[in-house]
Amino acid sequence: MNLQNTNLQMSDIIIQSVQDKEGKTIPISKILLINNSLPNLQVFFIEYLNNFLLKKYESVSEESDWKISNFQINSILTEEKDKQLIQLGFNSSENLVYSDKNGIKFSFRKSDSNFPVINSFNIESIKETIDLVQFFEN
């Protein structure tokens, strides 16, 4: 509902469903794509329609040894992009590090390109941090 109040254009991409014991289809989430919000960068939200996926996500997060730490995007960060990210519900700190409500952080690295490229994507455990971009490039 908060997204609808921002006058952003949204598309329903998919509604995820499961079947209950009686075989009835129960919708559990809706994935929304925000259209035309940031050039060359797709932003999407998962809207939970009940607590099934949210509880599953929280349960898996507690059991997992790994979590997403942060990622960095090479792209020009304009004042307009900054305002749009805040409007979309991301939190921002003074040094232009953004985060979602799950605490996943991302930032922009200065670039001459309008086309965004993920420069780093870090996952971490208690013992180490791995940059998946570097891992798959090697």
PDB file of C-alpha atoms in Angstrom:
ATOM      1  CA  MET A   1       0.000   0.000   0.000  1.00  0.00           C
ATOM      2  CA  ASN A   2       2.902   2.351   0.771  1.00  0.00           C
ATOM      3  CA  LEU A   3       4.291   1.793  -2.736  1.00  0.00           C
ATOM      4  CA  GLN A   4       0.937   2.638  -4.324  1.00  0.00           C
ATOM      5  CA  ASN A   5       0.952   5.985  -2.507  1.00  0.00           C
ATOM      6  CA  THR A   6       4.226   6.931  -4.254  1.00  0.00           C
ATOM      7  CA  ASN A   7       2.585   6.993  -7.724  1.00  0.00           C
ATOM      8  CA  LEU A   8       5.175   4.539  -9.035  1.00  0.00           C
ATOM      9  CA  GLN A   9       4.280   2.266 -11.930  1.00  0.00           C
ATOM     10  CA  MET A  10       4.242  -1.364 -10.805  1.00  0.00           C
ATOM     11  CA  SER A  11       3.785  -4.702 -12.535  1.00  0.00           C
ATOM     12  CA  ASP A  12       2.735  -7.971 -10.939  1.00  0.00           C
ATOM     13  CA  ILE A  13       5.400 -10.395 -12.062  1.00  0.00           C
ATOM     14  CA  ILE A  14       4.217 -13.525 -10.359  1.00  0.00           C
ATOM     15  CA  ILE A  15       2.032 -14.716  -7.546  1.00  0.00           C
ATOM     16  CA  GLN A  16       3.596 -17.650  -5.711  1.00  0.00           C
ATOM     17  CA  SER A  17       1.195 -20.257  -4.380  1.00  0.00           C
ATOM     18  CA  VAL A  18       1.296 -23.517  -2.437  1.00  0.00           C
ATOM     19  CA  GLN A  19      -1.318 -26.201  -1.954  1.00  0.00           C
ATOM     20  CA  ASP A  20      -2.704 -26.961   1.488  1.00  0.00           C
ATOM     21  CA  LYS A  21      -3.601 -30.428   2.815  1.00  0.00           C
ATOM     22  CA  GLU A  22      -6.966 -30.329   1.044  1.00  0.00           C
ATOM     23  CA  GLY A  23      -5.360 -29.405  -2.273  1.00  0.00           C
ATOM     24  CA  LYS A  24      -6.561 -25.783  -2.239  1.00  0.00           C
ATOM     25  CA  THR A  25      -4.207 -23.249  -3.813  1.00  0.00           C
ATOM     26  CA  ILE A  26      -3.045 -20.687  -1.262  1.00  0.00           C
ATOM     27  CA  PRO A  27      -1.219 -17.556  -2.525  1.00  0.00           C
ATOM     28  CA  ILE A  28       1.813 -16.836  -0.339  1.00  0.00           C
ATOM     29  CA  SER A  29       3.595 -13.924  -2.056  1.00  0.00           C
ATOM     30  CA  LYS A  30       3.475 -11.449  -4.885  1.00  0.00           C
ATOM     31  CA  ILE A  31       6.606 -10.237  -6.633  1.00  0.00           C
ATOM     32  CA  LEU A  32       6.293  -6.635  -7.814  1.00  0.00           C
ATOM     33  CA  LEU A  33       8.556  -4.977 -10.369  1.00  0.00           C
ATOM     34  CA  ILE A  34       8.879  -1.202 -10.099  1.00  0.00           C
ATOM     35  CA  ASN A  35       8.757   0.121 -13.660  1.00  0.00           C
ATOM     36  CA  ASN A  36      10.905   3.007 -14.874  1.00  0.00           C
ATOM     37  CA  SER A  37      12.103   3.994 -11.405  1.00  0.00           C
ATOM     38  CA  LEU A  38      15.850   3.867 -12.033  1.00  0.00           C
ATOM     39  CA  PRO A  39      17.247   3.742 -15.569  1.00  0.00           C
ATOM     40  CA  ASN A  40      18.859   0.382 -16.424  1.00  0.00           C
ATOM     41  CA  LEU A  41      18.296  -0.929 -12.901  1.00  0.00           C
ATOM     42  CA  GLN A  42      15.376  -3.172 -12.003  1.00  0.00           C
ATOM     43  CA  VAL A  43      13.953  -2.878  -8.525  1.00  0.00           C
ATOM     44  CA  PHE A  44      11.541  -5.490  -7.247  1.00  0.00           C
ATOM     45  CA  PHE A  45       9.771  -6.214  -4.002  1.00  0.00           C
ATOM     46  CA  ILE A  46       8.424  -9.405  -2.552  1.00  0.00           C
ATOM     47  CA  GLU A  47       5.104  -8.773  -0.858  1.00  0.00           C
ATOM     48  CA  TYR A  48       4.203 -11.551   1.553  1.00  0.00           C
ATOM     49  CA  LEU A  49       0.484 -12.352   1.386  1.00  0.00           C
ATOM     50  CA  ASN A  50       0.662 -14.374   4.599  1.00  0.00           C
ATOM     51  CA  ASN A  51       3.373 -15.351   7.092  1.00  0.00           C
ATOM     52  CA  PHE A  52       4.472 -18.595   5.376  1.00  0.00           C
ATOM     53  CA  LEU A  53       7.464 -17.261   3.376  1.00  0.00           C
ATOM     54  CA  LEU A  54       8.455 -14.668   5.942  1.00  0.00           C
ATOM     55  CA  LYS A  55       8.680 -17.319   8.663  1.00  0.00           C
ATOM     56  CA  LYS A  56      10.560 -19.633   6.274  1.00  0.00           C
ATOM     57  CA  TYR A  57      13.021 -16.840   5.396  1.00  0.00           C
ATOM     58  CA  GLU A  58      13.586 -16.039   9.085  1.00  0.00           C
ATOM     59  CA  SER A  59      14.013 -19.730   9.943  1.00  0.00           C
ATOM     60  CA  VAL A  60      16.524 -20.349   7.133  1.00  0.00           C
ATOM     61  CA  SER A  61      18.390 -17.130   8.025  1.00  0.00           C
ATOM     62  CA  GLU A  62      18.815 -18.286  11.615  1.00  0.00           C
ATOM     63  CA  GLU A  63      20.075 -21.741  10.580  1.00  0.00           C
ATOM     64  CA  SER A  64      22.339 -20.650   7.739  1.00  0.00           C
ATOM     65  CA  ASP A  65      26.061 -20.163   8.235  1.00  0.00           C
ATOM     66  CA  TRP A  66      26.069 -17.563   5.424  1.00  0.00           C
ATOM     67  CA  LYS A  67      24.237 -14.290   4.859  1.00  0.00           C
ATOM     68  CA  ILE A  68      24.328 -11.536   2.254  1.00  0.00           C
ATOM     69  CA  SER A  69      26.500  -8.767   3.654  1.00  0.00           C
ATOM     70  CA  ASN A  70      26.552  -6.080   0.965  1.00  0.00           C
ATOM     71  CA  PHE A  71      27.022  -5.379  -2.695  1.00  0.00           C
ATOM     72  CA  GLN A  72      28.356  -2.504  -4.739  1.00  0.00           C
ATOM     73  CA  ILE A  73      27.094  -1.191  -8.062  1.00  0.00           C
ATOM     74  CA  ASN A  74      29.265   0.704 -10.533  1.00  0.00           C
ATOM     75  CA  SER A  75      26.956   3.418 -11.783  1.00  0.00           C
ATOM     76  CA  ILE A  76      26.469   7.133 -11.759  1.00  0.00           C
ATOM     77  CA  LEU A  77      24.589   8.053  -8.574  1.00  0.00           C
ATOM     78  CA  THR A  78      22.561  11.143  -9.257  1.00  0.00           C
ATOM     79  CA  GLU A  79      20.526  13.146  -6.789  1.00  0.00           C
ATOM     80  CA  GLU A  80      17.426  11.868  -8.605  1.00  0.00           C
ATOM     81  CA  LYS A  81      18.466   8.210  -8.053  1.00  0.00           C
ATOM     82  CA  ASP A  82      19.130   8.957  -4.391  1.00  0.00           C
ATOM     83  CA  LYS A  83      15.644  10.436  -3.961  1.00  0.00           C
ATOM     84  CA  GLN A  84      14.038   7.525  -5.818  1.00  0.00           C
ATOM     85  CA  LEU A  85      15.797   4.934  -3.653  1.00  0.00           C
ATOM     86  CA  ILE A  86      14.553   6.707  -0.519  1.00  0.00           C
ATOM     87  CA  GLN A  87      11.061   6.925  -2.050  1.00  0.00           C
ATOM     88  CA  LEU A  88      11.160   3.172  -2.732  1.00  0.00           C
ATOM     89  CA  GLY A  89      11.732   2.561   0.979  1.00  0.00           C
ATOM     90  CA  PHE A  90      15.483   2.007   1.180  1.00  0.00           C
ATOM     91  CA  ASN A  91      17.332   3.519   4.137  1.00  0.00           C
ATOM     92  CA  SER A  92      20.346   5.710   3.462  1.00  0.00           C
ATOM     93  CA  SER A  93      23.312   6.736   5.577  1.00  0.00           C
ATOM     94  CA  GLU A  94      25.464   9.834   5.220  1.00  0.00           C
ATOM     95  CA  ASN A  95      28.025   8.032   3.042  1.00  0.00           C
ATOM     96  CA  LEU A  96      25.317   6.915   0.554  1.00  0.00           C
ATOM     97  CA  VAL A  97      25.163   3.319   1.737  1.00  0.00           C
ATOM     98  CA  TYR A  98      21.610   2.066   1.334  1.00  0.00           C
ATOM     99  CA  SER A  99      19.917  -0.859   3.043  1.00  0.00           C
ATOM    100  CA  ASP A 100      16.660  -2.736   2.836  1.00  0.00           C
ATOM    101  CA  LYS A 101      14.491  -3.701   5.797  1.00  0.00           C
ATOM    102  CA  ASN A 102      16.457  -6.976   6.142  1.00  0.00           C
ATOM    103  CA  GLY A 103      19.702  -5.038   6.621  1.00  0.00           C
ATOM    104  CA  ILE A 104      21.257  -5.953   3.266  1.00  0.00           C
ATOM    105  CA  LYS A 105      23.483  -3.013   2.350  1.00  0.00           C
ATOM    106  CA  PHE A 106      24.422  -1.689  -1.058  1.00  0.00           C
ATOM    107  CA  SER A 107      26.297   1.295  -2.366  1.00  0.00           C
ATOM    108  CA  PHE A 108      27.255   2.911  -5.633  1.00  0.00           C
ATOM    109  CA  ARG A 109      30.810   3.244  -6.868  1.00  0.00           C
ATOM    110  CA  LYS A 110      31.510   6.222  -9.074  1.00  0.00           C
ATOM    111  CA  SER A 111      31.380   5.291 -12.732  1.00  0.00           C
ATOM    112  CA  ASP A 112      31.205   7.011 -16.085  1.00  0.00           C
ATOM    113  CA  SER A 113      28.589   4.564 -17.290  1.00  0.00           C
ATOM    114  CA  ASN A 114      24.827   4.871 -17.057  1.00  0.00           C
ATOM    115  CA  PHE A 115      24.569   1.085 -17.274  1.00  0.00           C
ATOM    116  CA  PRO A 116      24.893  -0.416 -13.778  1.00  0.00           C
ATOM    117  CA  VAL A 117      27.320  -3.277 -13.155  1.00  0.00           C
ATOM    118  CA  ILE A 118      27.585  -5.211  -9.897  1.00  0.00           C
ATOM    119  CA  ASN A 119      31.180  -4.651  -8.800  1.00  0.00           C
ATOM    120  CA  SER A 120      31.079  -6.816  -5.677  1.00  0.00           C
ATOM    121  CA  PHE A 121      28.583  -9.080  -3.938  1.00  0.00           C
ATOM    122  CA  ASN A 122      29.741 -10.141  -0.492  1.00  0.00           C
ATOM    123  CA  ILE A 123      28.409 -13.011   1.567  1.00  0.00           C
ATOM    124  CA  GLU A 124      29.771 -13.672   5.020  1.00  0.00           C
ATOM    125  CA  SER A 125      29.934 -16.285   7.708  1.00  0.00           C
ATOM    126  CA  ILE A 126      31.383 -16.121  11.182  1.00  0.00           C
ATOM    127  CA  LYS A 127      34.755 -17.192   9.756  1.00  0.00           C
ATOM    128  CA  GLU A 128      35.047 -15.343   6.436  1.00  0.00           C
ATOM    129  CA  THR A 129      33.662 -13.007   3.801  1.00  0.00           C
ATOM    130  CA  ILE A 130      33.568 -14.027   0.143  1.00  0.00           C
ATOM    131  CA  ASP A 131      33.075 -11.677  -2.795  1.00  0.00           C
ATOM    132  CA  LEU A 132      31.040 -13.772  -5.229  1.00  0.00           C
ATOM    133  CA  VAL A 133      32.000 -11.562  -8.179  1.00  0.00           C
ATOM    134  CA  GLN A 134      35.703 -12.254  -7.634  1.00  0.00           C
ATOM    135  CA  PHE A 135      35.015 -15.909  -6.812  1.00  0.00           C
ATOM    136  CA  PHE A 136      33.255 -16.536 -10.136  1.00  0.00           C
ATOM    137  CA  GLU A 137      35.732 -14.467 -12.168  1.00  0.00           C
ATOM    138  CA  ASN A 138      38.676 -16.612 -11.000  1.00  0.00           C
TER     139      ASN A 138
END
